[in-house]
CSV table of C-alpha atoms in Angstrom, one decimal:
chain,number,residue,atom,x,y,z
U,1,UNK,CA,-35.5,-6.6,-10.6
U,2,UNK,CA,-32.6,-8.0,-12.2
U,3,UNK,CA,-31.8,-5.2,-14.3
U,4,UNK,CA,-32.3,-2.8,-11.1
U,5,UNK,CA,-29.4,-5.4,-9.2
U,6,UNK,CA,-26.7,-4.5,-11.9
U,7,UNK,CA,-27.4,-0.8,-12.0
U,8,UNK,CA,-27.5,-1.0,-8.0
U,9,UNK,CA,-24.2,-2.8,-8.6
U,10,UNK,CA,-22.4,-0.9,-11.0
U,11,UNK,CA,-22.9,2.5,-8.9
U,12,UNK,CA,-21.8,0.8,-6.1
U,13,UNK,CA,-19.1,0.0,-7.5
U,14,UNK,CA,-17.9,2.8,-8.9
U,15,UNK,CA,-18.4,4.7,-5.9
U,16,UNK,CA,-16.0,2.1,-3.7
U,17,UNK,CA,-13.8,3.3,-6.8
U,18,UNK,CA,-13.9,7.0,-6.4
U,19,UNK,CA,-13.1,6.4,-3.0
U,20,UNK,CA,-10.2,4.0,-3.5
U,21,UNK,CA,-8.7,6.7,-5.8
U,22,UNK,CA,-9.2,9.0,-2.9
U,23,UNK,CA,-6.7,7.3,-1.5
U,24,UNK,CA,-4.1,8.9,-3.0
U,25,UNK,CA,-4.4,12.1,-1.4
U,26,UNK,CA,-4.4,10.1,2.0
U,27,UNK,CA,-1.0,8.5,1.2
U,28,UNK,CA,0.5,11.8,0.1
U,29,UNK,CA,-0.8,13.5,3.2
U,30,UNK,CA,0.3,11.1,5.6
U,31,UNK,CA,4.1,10.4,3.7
U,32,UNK,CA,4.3,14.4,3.7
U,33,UNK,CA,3.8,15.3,6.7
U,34,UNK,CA,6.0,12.3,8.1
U,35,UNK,CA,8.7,13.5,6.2
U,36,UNK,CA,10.6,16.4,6.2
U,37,UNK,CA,9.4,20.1,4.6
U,38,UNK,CA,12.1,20.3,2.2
U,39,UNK,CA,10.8,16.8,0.3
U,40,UNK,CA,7.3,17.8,0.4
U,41,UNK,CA,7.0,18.7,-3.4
U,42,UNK,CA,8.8,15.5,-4.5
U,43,UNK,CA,6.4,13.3,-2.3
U,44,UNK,CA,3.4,15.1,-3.8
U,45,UNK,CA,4.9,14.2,-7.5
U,46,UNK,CA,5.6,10.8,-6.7
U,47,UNK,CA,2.1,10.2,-5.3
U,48,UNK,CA,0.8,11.4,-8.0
U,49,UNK,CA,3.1,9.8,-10.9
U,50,UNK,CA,2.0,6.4,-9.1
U,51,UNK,CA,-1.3,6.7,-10.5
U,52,UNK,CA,-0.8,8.4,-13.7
U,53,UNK,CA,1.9,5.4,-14.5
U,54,UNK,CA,-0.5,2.8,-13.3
U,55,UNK,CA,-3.1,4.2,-14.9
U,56,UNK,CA,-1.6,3.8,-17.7
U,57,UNK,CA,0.8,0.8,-17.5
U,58,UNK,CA,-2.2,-1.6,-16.2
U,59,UNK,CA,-4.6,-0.5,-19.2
U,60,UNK,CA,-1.9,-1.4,-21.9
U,61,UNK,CA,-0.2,-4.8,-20.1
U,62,UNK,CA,-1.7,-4.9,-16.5
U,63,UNK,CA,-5.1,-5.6,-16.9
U,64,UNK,CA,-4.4,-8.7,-19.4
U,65,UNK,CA,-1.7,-10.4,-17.1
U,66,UNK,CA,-4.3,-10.2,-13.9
U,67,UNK,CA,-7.3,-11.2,-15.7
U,68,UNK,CA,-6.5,-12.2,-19.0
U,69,UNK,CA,-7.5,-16.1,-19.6
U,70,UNK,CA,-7.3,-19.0,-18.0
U,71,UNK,CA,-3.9,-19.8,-17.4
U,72,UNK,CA,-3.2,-20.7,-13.5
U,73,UNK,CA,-0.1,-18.7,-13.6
U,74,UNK,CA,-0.4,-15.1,-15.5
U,75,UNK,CA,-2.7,-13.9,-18.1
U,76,UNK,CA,-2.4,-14.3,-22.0
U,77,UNK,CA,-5.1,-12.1,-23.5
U,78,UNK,CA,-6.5,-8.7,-24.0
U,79,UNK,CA,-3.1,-6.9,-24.6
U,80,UNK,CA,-3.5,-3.3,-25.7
U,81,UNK,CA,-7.1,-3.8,-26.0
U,82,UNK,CA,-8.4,-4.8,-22.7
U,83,UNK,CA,-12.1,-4.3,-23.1
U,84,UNK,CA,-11.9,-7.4,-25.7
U,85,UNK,CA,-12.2,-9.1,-22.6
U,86,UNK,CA,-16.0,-8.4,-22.5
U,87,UNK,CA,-18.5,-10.6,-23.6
U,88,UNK,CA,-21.2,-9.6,-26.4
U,89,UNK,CA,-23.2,-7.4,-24.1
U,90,UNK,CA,-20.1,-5.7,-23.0
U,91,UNK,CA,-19.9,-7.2,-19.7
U,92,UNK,CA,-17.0,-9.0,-17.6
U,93,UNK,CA,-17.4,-10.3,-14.5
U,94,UNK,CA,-20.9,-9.6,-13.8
U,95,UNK,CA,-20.3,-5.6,-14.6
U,96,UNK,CA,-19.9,-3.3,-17.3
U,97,UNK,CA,-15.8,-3.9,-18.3
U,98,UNK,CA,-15.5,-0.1,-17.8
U,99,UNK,CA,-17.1,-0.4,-14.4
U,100,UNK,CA,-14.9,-3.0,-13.0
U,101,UNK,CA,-11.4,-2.1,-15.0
U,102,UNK,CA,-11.5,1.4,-13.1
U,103,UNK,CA,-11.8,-0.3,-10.0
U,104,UNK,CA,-9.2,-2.9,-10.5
U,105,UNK,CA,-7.0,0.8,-11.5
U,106,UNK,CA,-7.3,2.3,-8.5
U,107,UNK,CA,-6.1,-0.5,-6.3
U,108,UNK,CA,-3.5,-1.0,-8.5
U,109,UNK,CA,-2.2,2.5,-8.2
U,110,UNK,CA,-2.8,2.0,-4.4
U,111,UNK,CA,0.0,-1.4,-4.6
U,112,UNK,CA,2.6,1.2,-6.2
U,113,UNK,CA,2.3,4.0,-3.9
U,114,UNK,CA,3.0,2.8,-0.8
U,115,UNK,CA,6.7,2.6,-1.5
U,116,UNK,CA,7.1,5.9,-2.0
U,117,UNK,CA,6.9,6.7,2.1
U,118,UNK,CA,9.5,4.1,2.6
U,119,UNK,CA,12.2,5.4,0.2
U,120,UNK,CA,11.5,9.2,0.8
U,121,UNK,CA,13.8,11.8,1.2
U,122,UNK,CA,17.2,10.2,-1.3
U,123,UNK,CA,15.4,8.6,-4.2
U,124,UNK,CA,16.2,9.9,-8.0
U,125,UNK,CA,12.7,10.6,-8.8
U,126,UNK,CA,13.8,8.9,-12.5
U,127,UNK,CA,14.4,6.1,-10.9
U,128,UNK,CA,11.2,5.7,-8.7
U,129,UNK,CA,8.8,6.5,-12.1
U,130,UNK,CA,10.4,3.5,-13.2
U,131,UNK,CA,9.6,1.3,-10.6
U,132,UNK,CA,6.2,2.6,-10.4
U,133,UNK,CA,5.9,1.7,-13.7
U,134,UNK,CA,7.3,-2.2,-13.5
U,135,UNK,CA,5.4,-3.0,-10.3
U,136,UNK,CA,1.9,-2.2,-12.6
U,137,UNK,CA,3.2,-4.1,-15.0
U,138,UNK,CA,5.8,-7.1,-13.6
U,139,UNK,CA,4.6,-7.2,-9.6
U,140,UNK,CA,1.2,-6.3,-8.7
U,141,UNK,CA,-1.1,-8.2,-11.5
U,142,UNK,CA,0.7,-11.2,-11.4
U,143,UNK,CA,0.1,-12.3,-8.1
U,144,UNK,CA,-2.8,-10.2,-8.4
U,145,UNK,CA,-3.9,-13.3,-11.4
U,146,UNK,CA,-3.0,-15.7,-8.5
U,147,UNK,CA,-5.8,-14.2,-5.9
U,148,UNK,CA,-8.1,-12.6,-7.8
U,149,UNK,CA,-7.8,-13.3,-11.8
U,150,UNK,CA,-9.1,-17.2,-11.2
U,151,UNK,CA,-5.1,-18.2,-11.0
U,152,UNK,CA,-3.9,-20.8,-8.8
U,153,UNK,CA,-4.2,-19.6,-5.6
U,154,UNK,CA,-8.2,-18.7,-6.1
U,155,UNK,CA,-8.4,-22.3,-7.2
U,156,UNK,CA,-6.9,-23.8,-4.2
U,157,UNK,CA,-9.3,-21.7,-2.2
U,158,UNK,CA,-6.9,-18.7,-0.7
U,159,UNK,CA,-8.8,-15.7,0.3
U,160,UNK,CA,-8.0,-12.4,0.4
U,161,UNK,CA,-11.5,-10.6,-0.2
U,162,UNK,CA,-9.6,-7.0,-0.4
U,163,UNK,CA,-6.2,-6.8,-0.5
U,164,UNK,CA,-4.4,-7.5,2.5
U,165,UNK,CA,-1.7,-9.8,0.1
U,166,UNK,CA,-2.4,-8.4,-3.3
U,167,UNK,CA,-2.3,-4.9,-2.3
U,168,UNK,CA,-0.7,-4.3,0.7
U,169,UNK,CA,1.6,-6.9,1.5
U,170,UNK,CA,3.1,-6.8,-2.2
U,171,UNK,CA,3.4,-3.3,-1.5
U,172,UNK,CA,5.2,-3.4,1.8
U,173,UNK,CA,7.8,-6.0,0.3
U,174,UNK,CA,8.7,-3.8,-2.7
U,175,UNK,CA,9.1,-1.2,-0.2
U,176,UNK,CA,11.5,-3.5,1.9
U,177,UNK,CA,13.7,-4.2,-1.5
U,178,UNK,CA,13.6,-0.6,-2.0
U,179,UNK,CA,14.9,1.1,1.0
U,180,UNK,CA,17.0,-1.6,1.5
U,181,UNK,CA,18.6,-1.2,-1.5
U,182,UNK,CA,18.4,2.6,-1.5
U,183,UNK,CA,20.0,2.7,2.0
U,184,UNK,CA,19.3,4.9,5.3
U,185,UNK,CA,18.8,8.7,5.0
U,186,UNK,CA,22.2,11.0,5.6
U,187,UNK,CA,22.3,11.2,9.5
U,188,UNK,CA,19.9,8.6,10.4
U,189,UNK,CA,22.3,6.2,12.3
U,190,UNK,CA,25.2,7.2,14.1
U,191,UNK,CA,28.6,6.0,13.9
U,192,UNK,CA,27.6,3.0,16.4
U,193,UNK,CA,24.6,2.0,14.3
U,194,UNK,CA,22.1,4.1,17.0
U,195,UNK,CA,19.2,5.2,15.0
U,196,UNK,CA,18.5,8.9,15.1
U,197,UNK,CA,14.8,10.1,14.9
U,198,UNK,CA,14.0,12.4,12.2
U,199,UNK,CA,10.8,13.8,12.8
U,200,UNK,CA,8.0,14.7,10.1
U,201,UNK,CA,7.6,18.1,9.7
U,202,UNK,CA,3.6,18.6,9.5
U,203,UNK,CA,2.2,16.4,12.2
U,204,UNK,CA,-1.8,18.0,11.1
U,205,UNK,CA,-1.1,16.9,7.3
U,206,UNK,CA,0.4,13.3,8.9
U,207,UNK,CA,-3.3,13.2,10.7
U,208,UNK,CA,-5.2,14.2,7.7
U,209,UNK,CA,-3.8,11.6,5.5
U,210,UNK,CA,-4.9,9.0,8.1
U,211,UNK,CA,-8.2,10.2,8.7
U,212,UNK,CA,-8.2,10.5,4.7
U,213,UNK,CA,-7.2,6.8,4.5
U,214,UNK,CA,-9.5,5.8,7.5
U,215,UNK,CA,-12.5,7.2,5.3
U,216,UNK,CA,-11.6,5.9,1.9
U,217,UNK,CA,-11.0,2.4,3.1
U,218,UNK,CA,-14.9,1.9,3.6
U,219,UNK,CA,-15.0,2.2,-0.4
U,220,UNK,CA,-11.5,-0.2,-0.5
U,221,UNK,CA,-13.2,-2.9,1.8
U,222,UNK,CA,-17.0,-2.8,1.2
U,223,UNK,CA,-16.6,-2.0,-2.4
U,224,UNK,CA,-14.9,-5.2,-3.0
U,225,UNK,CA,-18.2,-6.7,-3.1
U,226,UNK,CA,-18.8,-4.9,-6.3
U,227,UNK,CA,-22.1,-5.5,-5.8
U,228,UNK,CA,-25.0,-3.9,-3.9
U,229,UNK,CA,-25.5,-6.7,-1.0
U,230,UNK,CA,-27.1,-7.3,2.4
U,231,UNK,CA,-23.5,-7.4,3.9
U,232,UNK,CA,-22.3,-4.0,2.9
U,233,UNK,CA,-23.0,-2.6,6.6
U,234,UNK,CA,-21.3,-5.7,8.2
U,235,UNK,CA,-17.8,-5.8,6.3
U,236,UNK,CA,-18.1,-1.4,7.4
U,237,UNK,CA,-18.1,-2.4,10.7
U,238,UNK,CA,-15.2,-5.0,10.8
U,239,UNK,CA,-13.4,-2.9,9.0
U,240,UNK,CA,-14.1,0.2,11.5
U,241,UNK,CA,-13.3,-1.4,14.6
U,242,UNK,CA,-10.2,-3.4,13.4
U,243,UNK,CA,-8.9,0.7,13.0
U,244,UNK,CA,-10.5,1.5,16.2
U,245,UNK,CA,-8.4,-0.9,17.7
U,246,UNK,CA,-5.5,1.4,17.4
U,247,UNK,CA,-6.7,2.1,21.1
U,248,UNK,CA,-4.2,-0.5,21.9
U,249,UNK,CA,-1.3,1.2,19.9
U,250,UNK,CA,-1.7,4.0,22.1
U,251,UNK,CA,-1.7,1.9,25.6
U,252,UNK,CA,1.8,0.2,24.3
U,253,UNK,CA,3.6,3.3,23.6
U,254,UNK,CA,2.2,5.2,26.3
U,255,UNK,CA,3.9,2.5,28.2
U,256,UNK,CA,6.6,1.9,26.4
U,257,UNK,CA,7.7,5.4,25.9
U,258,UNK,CA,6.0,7.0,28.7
U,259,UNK,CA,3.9,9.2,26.4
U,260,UNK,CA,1.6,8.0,23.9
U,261,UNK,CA,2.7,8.8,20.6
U,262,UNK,CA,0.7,10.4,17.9
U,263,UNK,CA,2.7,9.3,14.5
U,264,UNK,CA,2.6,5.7,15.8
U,265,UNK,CA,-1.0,5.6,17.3
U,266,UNK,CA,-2.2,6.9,13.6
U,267,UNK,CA,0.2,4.0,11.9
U,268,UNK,CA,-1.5,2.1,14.4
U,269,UNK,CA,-5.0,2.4,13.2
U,270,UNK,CA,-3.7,2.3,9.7
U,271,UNK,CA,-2.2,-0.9,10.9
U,272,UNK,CA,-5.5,-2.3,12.0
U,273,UNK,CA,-7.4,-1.2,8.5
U,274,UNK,CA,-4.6,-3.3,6.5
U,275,UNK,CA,-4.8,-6.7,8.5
U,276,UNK,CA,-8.7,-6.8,8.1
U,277,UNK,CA,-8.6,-5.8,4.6
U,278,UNK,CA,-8.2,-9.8,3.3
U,279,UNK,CA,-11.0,-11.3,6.3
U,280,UNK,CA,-13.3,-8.1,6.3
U,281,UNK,CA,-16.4,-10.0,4.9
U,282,UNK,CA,-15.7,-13.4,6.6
U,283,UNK,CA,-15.2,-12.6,10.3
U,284,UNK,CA,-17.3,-11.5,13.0
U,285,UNK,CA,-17.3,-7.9,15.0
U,286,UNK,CA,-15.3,-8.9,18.0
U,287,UNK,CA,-12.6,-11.0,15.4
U,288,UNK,CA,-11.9,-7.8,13.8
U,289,UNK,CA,-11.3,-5.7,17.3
U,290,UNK,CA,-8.6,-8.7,17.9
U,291,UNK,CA,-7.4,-8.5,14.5
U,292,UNK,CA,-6.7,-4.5,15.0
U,293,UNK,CA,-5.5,-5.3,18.3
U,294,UNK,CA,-2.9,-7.6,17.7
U,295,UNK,CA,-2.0,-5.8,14.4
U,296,UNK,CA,-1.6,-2.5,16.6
U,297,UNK,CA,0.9,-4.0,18.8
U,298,UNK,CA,2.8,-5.5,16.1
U,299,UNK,CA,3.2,-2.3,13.9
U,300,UNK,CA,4.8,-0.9,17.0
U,301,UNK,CA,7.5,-3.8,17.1
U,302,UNK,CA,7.8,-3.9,13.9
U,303,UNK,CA,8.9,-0.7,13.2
U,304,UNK,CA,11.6,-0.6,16.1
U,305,UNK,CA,12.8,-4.1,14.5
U,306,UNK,CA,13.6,-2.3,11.1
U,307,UNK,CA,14.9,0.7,12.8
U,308,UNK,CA,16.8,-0.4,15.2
U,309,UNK,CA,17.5,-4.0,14.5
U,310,UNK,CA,17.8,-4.8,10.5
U,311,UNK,CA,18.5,-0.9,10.0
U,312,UNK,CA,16.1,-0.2,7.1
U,313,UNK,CA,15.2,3.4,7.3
U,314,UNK,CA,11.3,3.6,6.2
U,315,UNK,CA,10.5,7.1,7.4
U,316,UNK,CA,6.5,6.7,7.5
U,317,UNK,CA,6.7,3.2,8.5
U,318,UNK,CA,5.5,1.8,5.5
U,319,UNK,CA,7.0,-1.6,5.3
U,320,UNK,CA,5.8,-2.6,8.7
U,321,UNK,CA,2.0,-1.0,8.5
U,322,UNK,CA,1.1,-2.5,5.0
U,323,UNK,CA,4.1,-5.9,4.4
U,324,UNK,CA,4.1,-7.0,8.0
U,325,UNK,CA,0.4,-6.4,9.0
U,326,UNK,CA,-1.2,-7.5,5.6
U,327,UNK,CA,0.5,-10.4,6.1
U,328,UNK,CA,-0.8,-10.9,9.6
U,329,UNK,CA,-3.9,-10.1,8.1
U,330,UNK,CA,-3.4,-13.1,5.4
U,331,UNK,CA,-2.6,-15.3,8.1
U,332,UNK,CA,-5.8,-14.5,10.8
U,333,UNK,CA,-7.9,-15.1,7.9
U,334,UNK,CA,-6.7,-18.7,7.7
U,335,UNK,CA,-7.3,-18.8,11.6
U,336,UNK,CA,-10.9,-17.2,12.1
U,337,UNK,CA,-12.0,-16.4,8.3
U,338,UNK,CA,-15.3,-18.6,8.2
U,339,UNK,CA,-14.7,-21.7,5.9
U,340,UNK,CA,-10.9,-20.5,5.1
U,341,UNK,CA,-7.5,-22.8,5.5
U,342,UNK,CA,-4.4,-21.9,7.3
U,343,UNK,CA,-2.8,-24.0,5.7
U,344,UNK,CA,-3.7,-22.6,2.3
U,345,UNK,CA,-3.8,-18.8,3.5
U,346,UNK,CA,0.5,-19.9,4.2
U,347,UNK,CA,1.1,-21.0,0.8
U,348,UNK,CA,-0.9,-17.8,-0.8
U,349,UNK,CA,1.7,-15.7,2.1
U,350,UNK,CA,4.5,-17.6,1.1
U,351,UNK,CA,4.2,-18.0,-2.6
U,352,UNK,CA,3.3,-14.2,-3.2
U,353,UNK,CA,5.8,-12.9,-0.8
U,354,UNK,CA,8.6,-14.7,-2.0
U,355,UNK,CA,7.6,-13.8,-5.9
U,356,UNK,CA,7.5,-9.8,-5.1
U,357,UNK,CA,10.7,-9.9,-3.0
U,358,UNK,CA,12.4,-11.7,-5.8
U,359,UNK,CA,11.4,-9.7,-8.7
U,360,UNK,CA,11.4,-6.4,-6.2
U,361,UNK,CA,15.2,-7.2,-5.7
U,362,UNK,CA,16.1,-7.3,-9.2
U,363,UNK,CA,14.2,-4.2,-10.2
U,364,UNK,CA,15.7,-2.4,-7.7
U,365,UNK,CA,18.9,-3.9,-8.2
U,366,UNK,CA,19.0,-2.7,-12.1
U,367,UNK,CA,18.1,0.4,-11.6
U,368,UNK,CA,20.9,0.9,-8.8
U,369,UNK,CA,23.4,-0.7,-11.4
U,370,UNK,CA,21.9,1.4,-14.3
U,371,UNK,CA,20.6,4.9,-13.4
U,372,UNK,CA,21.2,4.7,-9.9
U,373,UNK,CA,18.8,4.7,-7.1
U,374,UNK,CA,19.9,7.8,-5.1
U,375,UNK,CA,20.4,11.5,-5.0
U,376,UNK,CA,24.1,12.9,-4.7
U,377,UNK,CA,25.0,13.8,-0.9
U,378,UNK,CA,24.2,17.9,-1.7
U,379,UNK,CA,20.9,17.2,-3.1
U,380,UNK,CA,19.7,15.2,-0.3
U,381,UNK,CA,21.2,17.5,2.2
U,382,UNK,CA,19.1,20.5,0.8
U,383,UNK,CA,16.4,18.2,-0.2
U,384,UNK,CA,14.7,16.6,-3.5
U,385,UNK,CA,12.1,19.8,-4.3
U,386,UNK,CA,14.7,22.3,-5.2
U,387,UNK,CA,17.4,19.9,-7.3
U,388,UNK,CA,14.8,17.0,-8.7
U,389,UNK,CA,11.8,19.7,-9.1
U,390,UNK,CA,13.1,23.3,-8.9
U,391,UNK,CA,11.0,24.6,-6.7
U,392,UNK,CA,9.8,24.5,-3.1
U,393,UNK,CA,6.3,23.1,-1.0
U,394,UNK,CA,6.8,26.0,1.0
U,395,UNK,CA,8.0,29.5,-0.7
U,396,UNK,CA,9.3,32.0,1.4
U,397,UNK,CA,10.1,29.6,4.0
U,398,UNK,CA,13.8,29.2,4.9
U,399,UNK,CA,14.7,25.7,6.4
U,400,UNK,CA,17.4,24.4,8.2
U,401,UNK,CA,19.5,22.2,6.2
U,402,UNK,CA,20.4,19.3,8.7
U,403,UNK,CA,22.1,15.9,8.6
């Protein structure tokens, strides 16, 4: 029977990690089609370099510093050779290392990615493979140790069963640093400081992405288990209505705007799956519909605060889906998780927050002294496929070169 439980486990596992990778092709969906036609190629590349770099990037250095050792603070073993991390029999963790390294890849590669949406449309695409690169190495599996590599924060009891801090909130911050520091897109605030929309051009390939995302987080959520347990069916269902809860996120901006809107709605729902990602496992049915709920509304806020208020330009809001509502999410565990601590789910927020902002700043900040950050005027005006890639998403299509 024993012997059945690990195999049980370790196809489980790996396929919560298939669908995880899946998850890549929902992010480049949704960040194309909320973007304009003319960036689509460059998105696509930069979805897709995410991955290959932290593919890559967390074998060699990543891996060790998340689960390297004992030290409370950062790894210090299995550099360049993470499978010496295995015991005799080849195991780590209760699985085979292979097993659980390629799942620890893929939500690694989910971290990076999500910056991407938020600085579309005037990055150097040099510049963003760079980054991509330093948050699988510097970023991510540091205060990924912290939560999940037996570090501090797991010792102090701080729970975050699937990422709403380790994946998603550490993602959002980057992507504040980043379009902070990369500045608004050509056009996007008027003279007065009014923001200007600038809508997505492919509203079906927006949707897709979602519904893309919407599937493959069953695999992020119940596949955190990484095992084959009684509870699989449960954390599905907290994790289905939290994104059902989206429901609100259309009342609000039905009311609010007076129709209800169809980019935001999706966020919404997206909103909903990031907040329950940390308390999927620990809360009941009805806690997760409040979760999503309140996380629908606040996505909605949230974006207008960085548009309109703070003027960070985030085209598919990404900073205020995945760095405000994971940490919502990090905080309403603390508040209805079963046997979890406010108190300690605020220092995890805290402490990893201000560690990814900090080190986010000065990436960002190097490469903007160094290589620079952003496209000339000209090349963002025709857009990043034809001068960064030399080609375009769309042949044959002529577009309309706006401000």
């Amino acid at each position: 029977m024993e012997n059945t439980q690990v195999l049980l486990n370790i196809v489980w596992t790996m396929v919560g990690a298939f669908l995880v990778y899946f998850m890549q092709a929902g992010f480049a969906m949704v960040e194309t089609g909320f973007t304009r036609a003319k960036n689509s190629g460059n998105i696509l590349m930069k979805n897709m370099m995410d991955f290959v770099l932290g593919s890559i990037f967390f074998f060699i250095i990543g891996f060790a510093l998340m689960f390297g050792g004992s030290n409370a603070f950062i790894g210090t073993a299995g550099f360049f050779h993470p499978k010496s991390l295995a015991d005799a029999d080849g195991m780590f963790n209760g699985l085979p290392i292979g097993v659980f390294m390629i799942f620890q890849t893929v939500f690694c590669a989910t971290s990076a990615t999500i910056v991407s949406g938020a600085m579309a449309e005037r990055t150097k695409f040099i510049s963003y493979l760079i980054y991509s690169a330093a948050i699988s190495v510097f970023i991510y599996p540091i205060t990924g140790h912290w939560i999940w590599g037996g570090g501090w924060l797991s010792q102090i009891g701080f729970h975050d069963f699937a990422g709403s801090t380790a994946v998603h909130m550490v993602g959002g911050l980057c992507a504040l640093a980043g379009a902070k520091m990369v500045g608004p897109r050509i056009g996007k605030y008027t003279k007065e400081g009014k923001p200007v929309a600038i809508p997505g051009h492919n509203l079906p390939l927006g949707a897709l992405g979602v519904f893309i995302l919407w599937f493959c987080w069953f695999g992020f959520n119940c596949g955190s288990t990484t095992a084959a347990t009684y509870n699989l069916g449960d954390i599905a269902m907290t994790t289905n209505l939290a994104a059902a809860a989206t429901l609100v996120t259309l009342i609000v901006t039905w009311v609010r705007y007076g129709k209800p809107d169809i980019s935001m709605t999706m966020n919404g729902a997206l909103a909903g799956l990031v907040a329950i990602t940390a308390s999927c496992d620990v809360v009941n049915d009805y806690e997760a519909l409040f979760i999503g709920a309140v996380a629908g509304v606040v996505v909605v806020f949230a974006v207008e605060f960085f548009d309109k208020v703070v003027k960070i330009d985030d085209p598919v809001g990404a900073i205020s889906v995945h760095g405000v509502c994971g940490a919502l999410g990090t905080l309403f565990t603390g508040i209805f998780g079963e046997g979890c601590s406010f108190i300690t789910q605020l220092i995890g927020f805290v402490a990893v927050a201000a560690y990814t902002l900090i080190l986010a700043f000065i990436l960002f900040f190097v490469l903007k002294k160094t290589i620079g950050l952003r496209v000339t005027e000209k090349e963002e005006i025709d857009g990043l496929d034809m001068h960064e890639h030399g080609c375009s998403a769309y042949a044959n299509f002529h577009f309309h070169n706006d401000k």
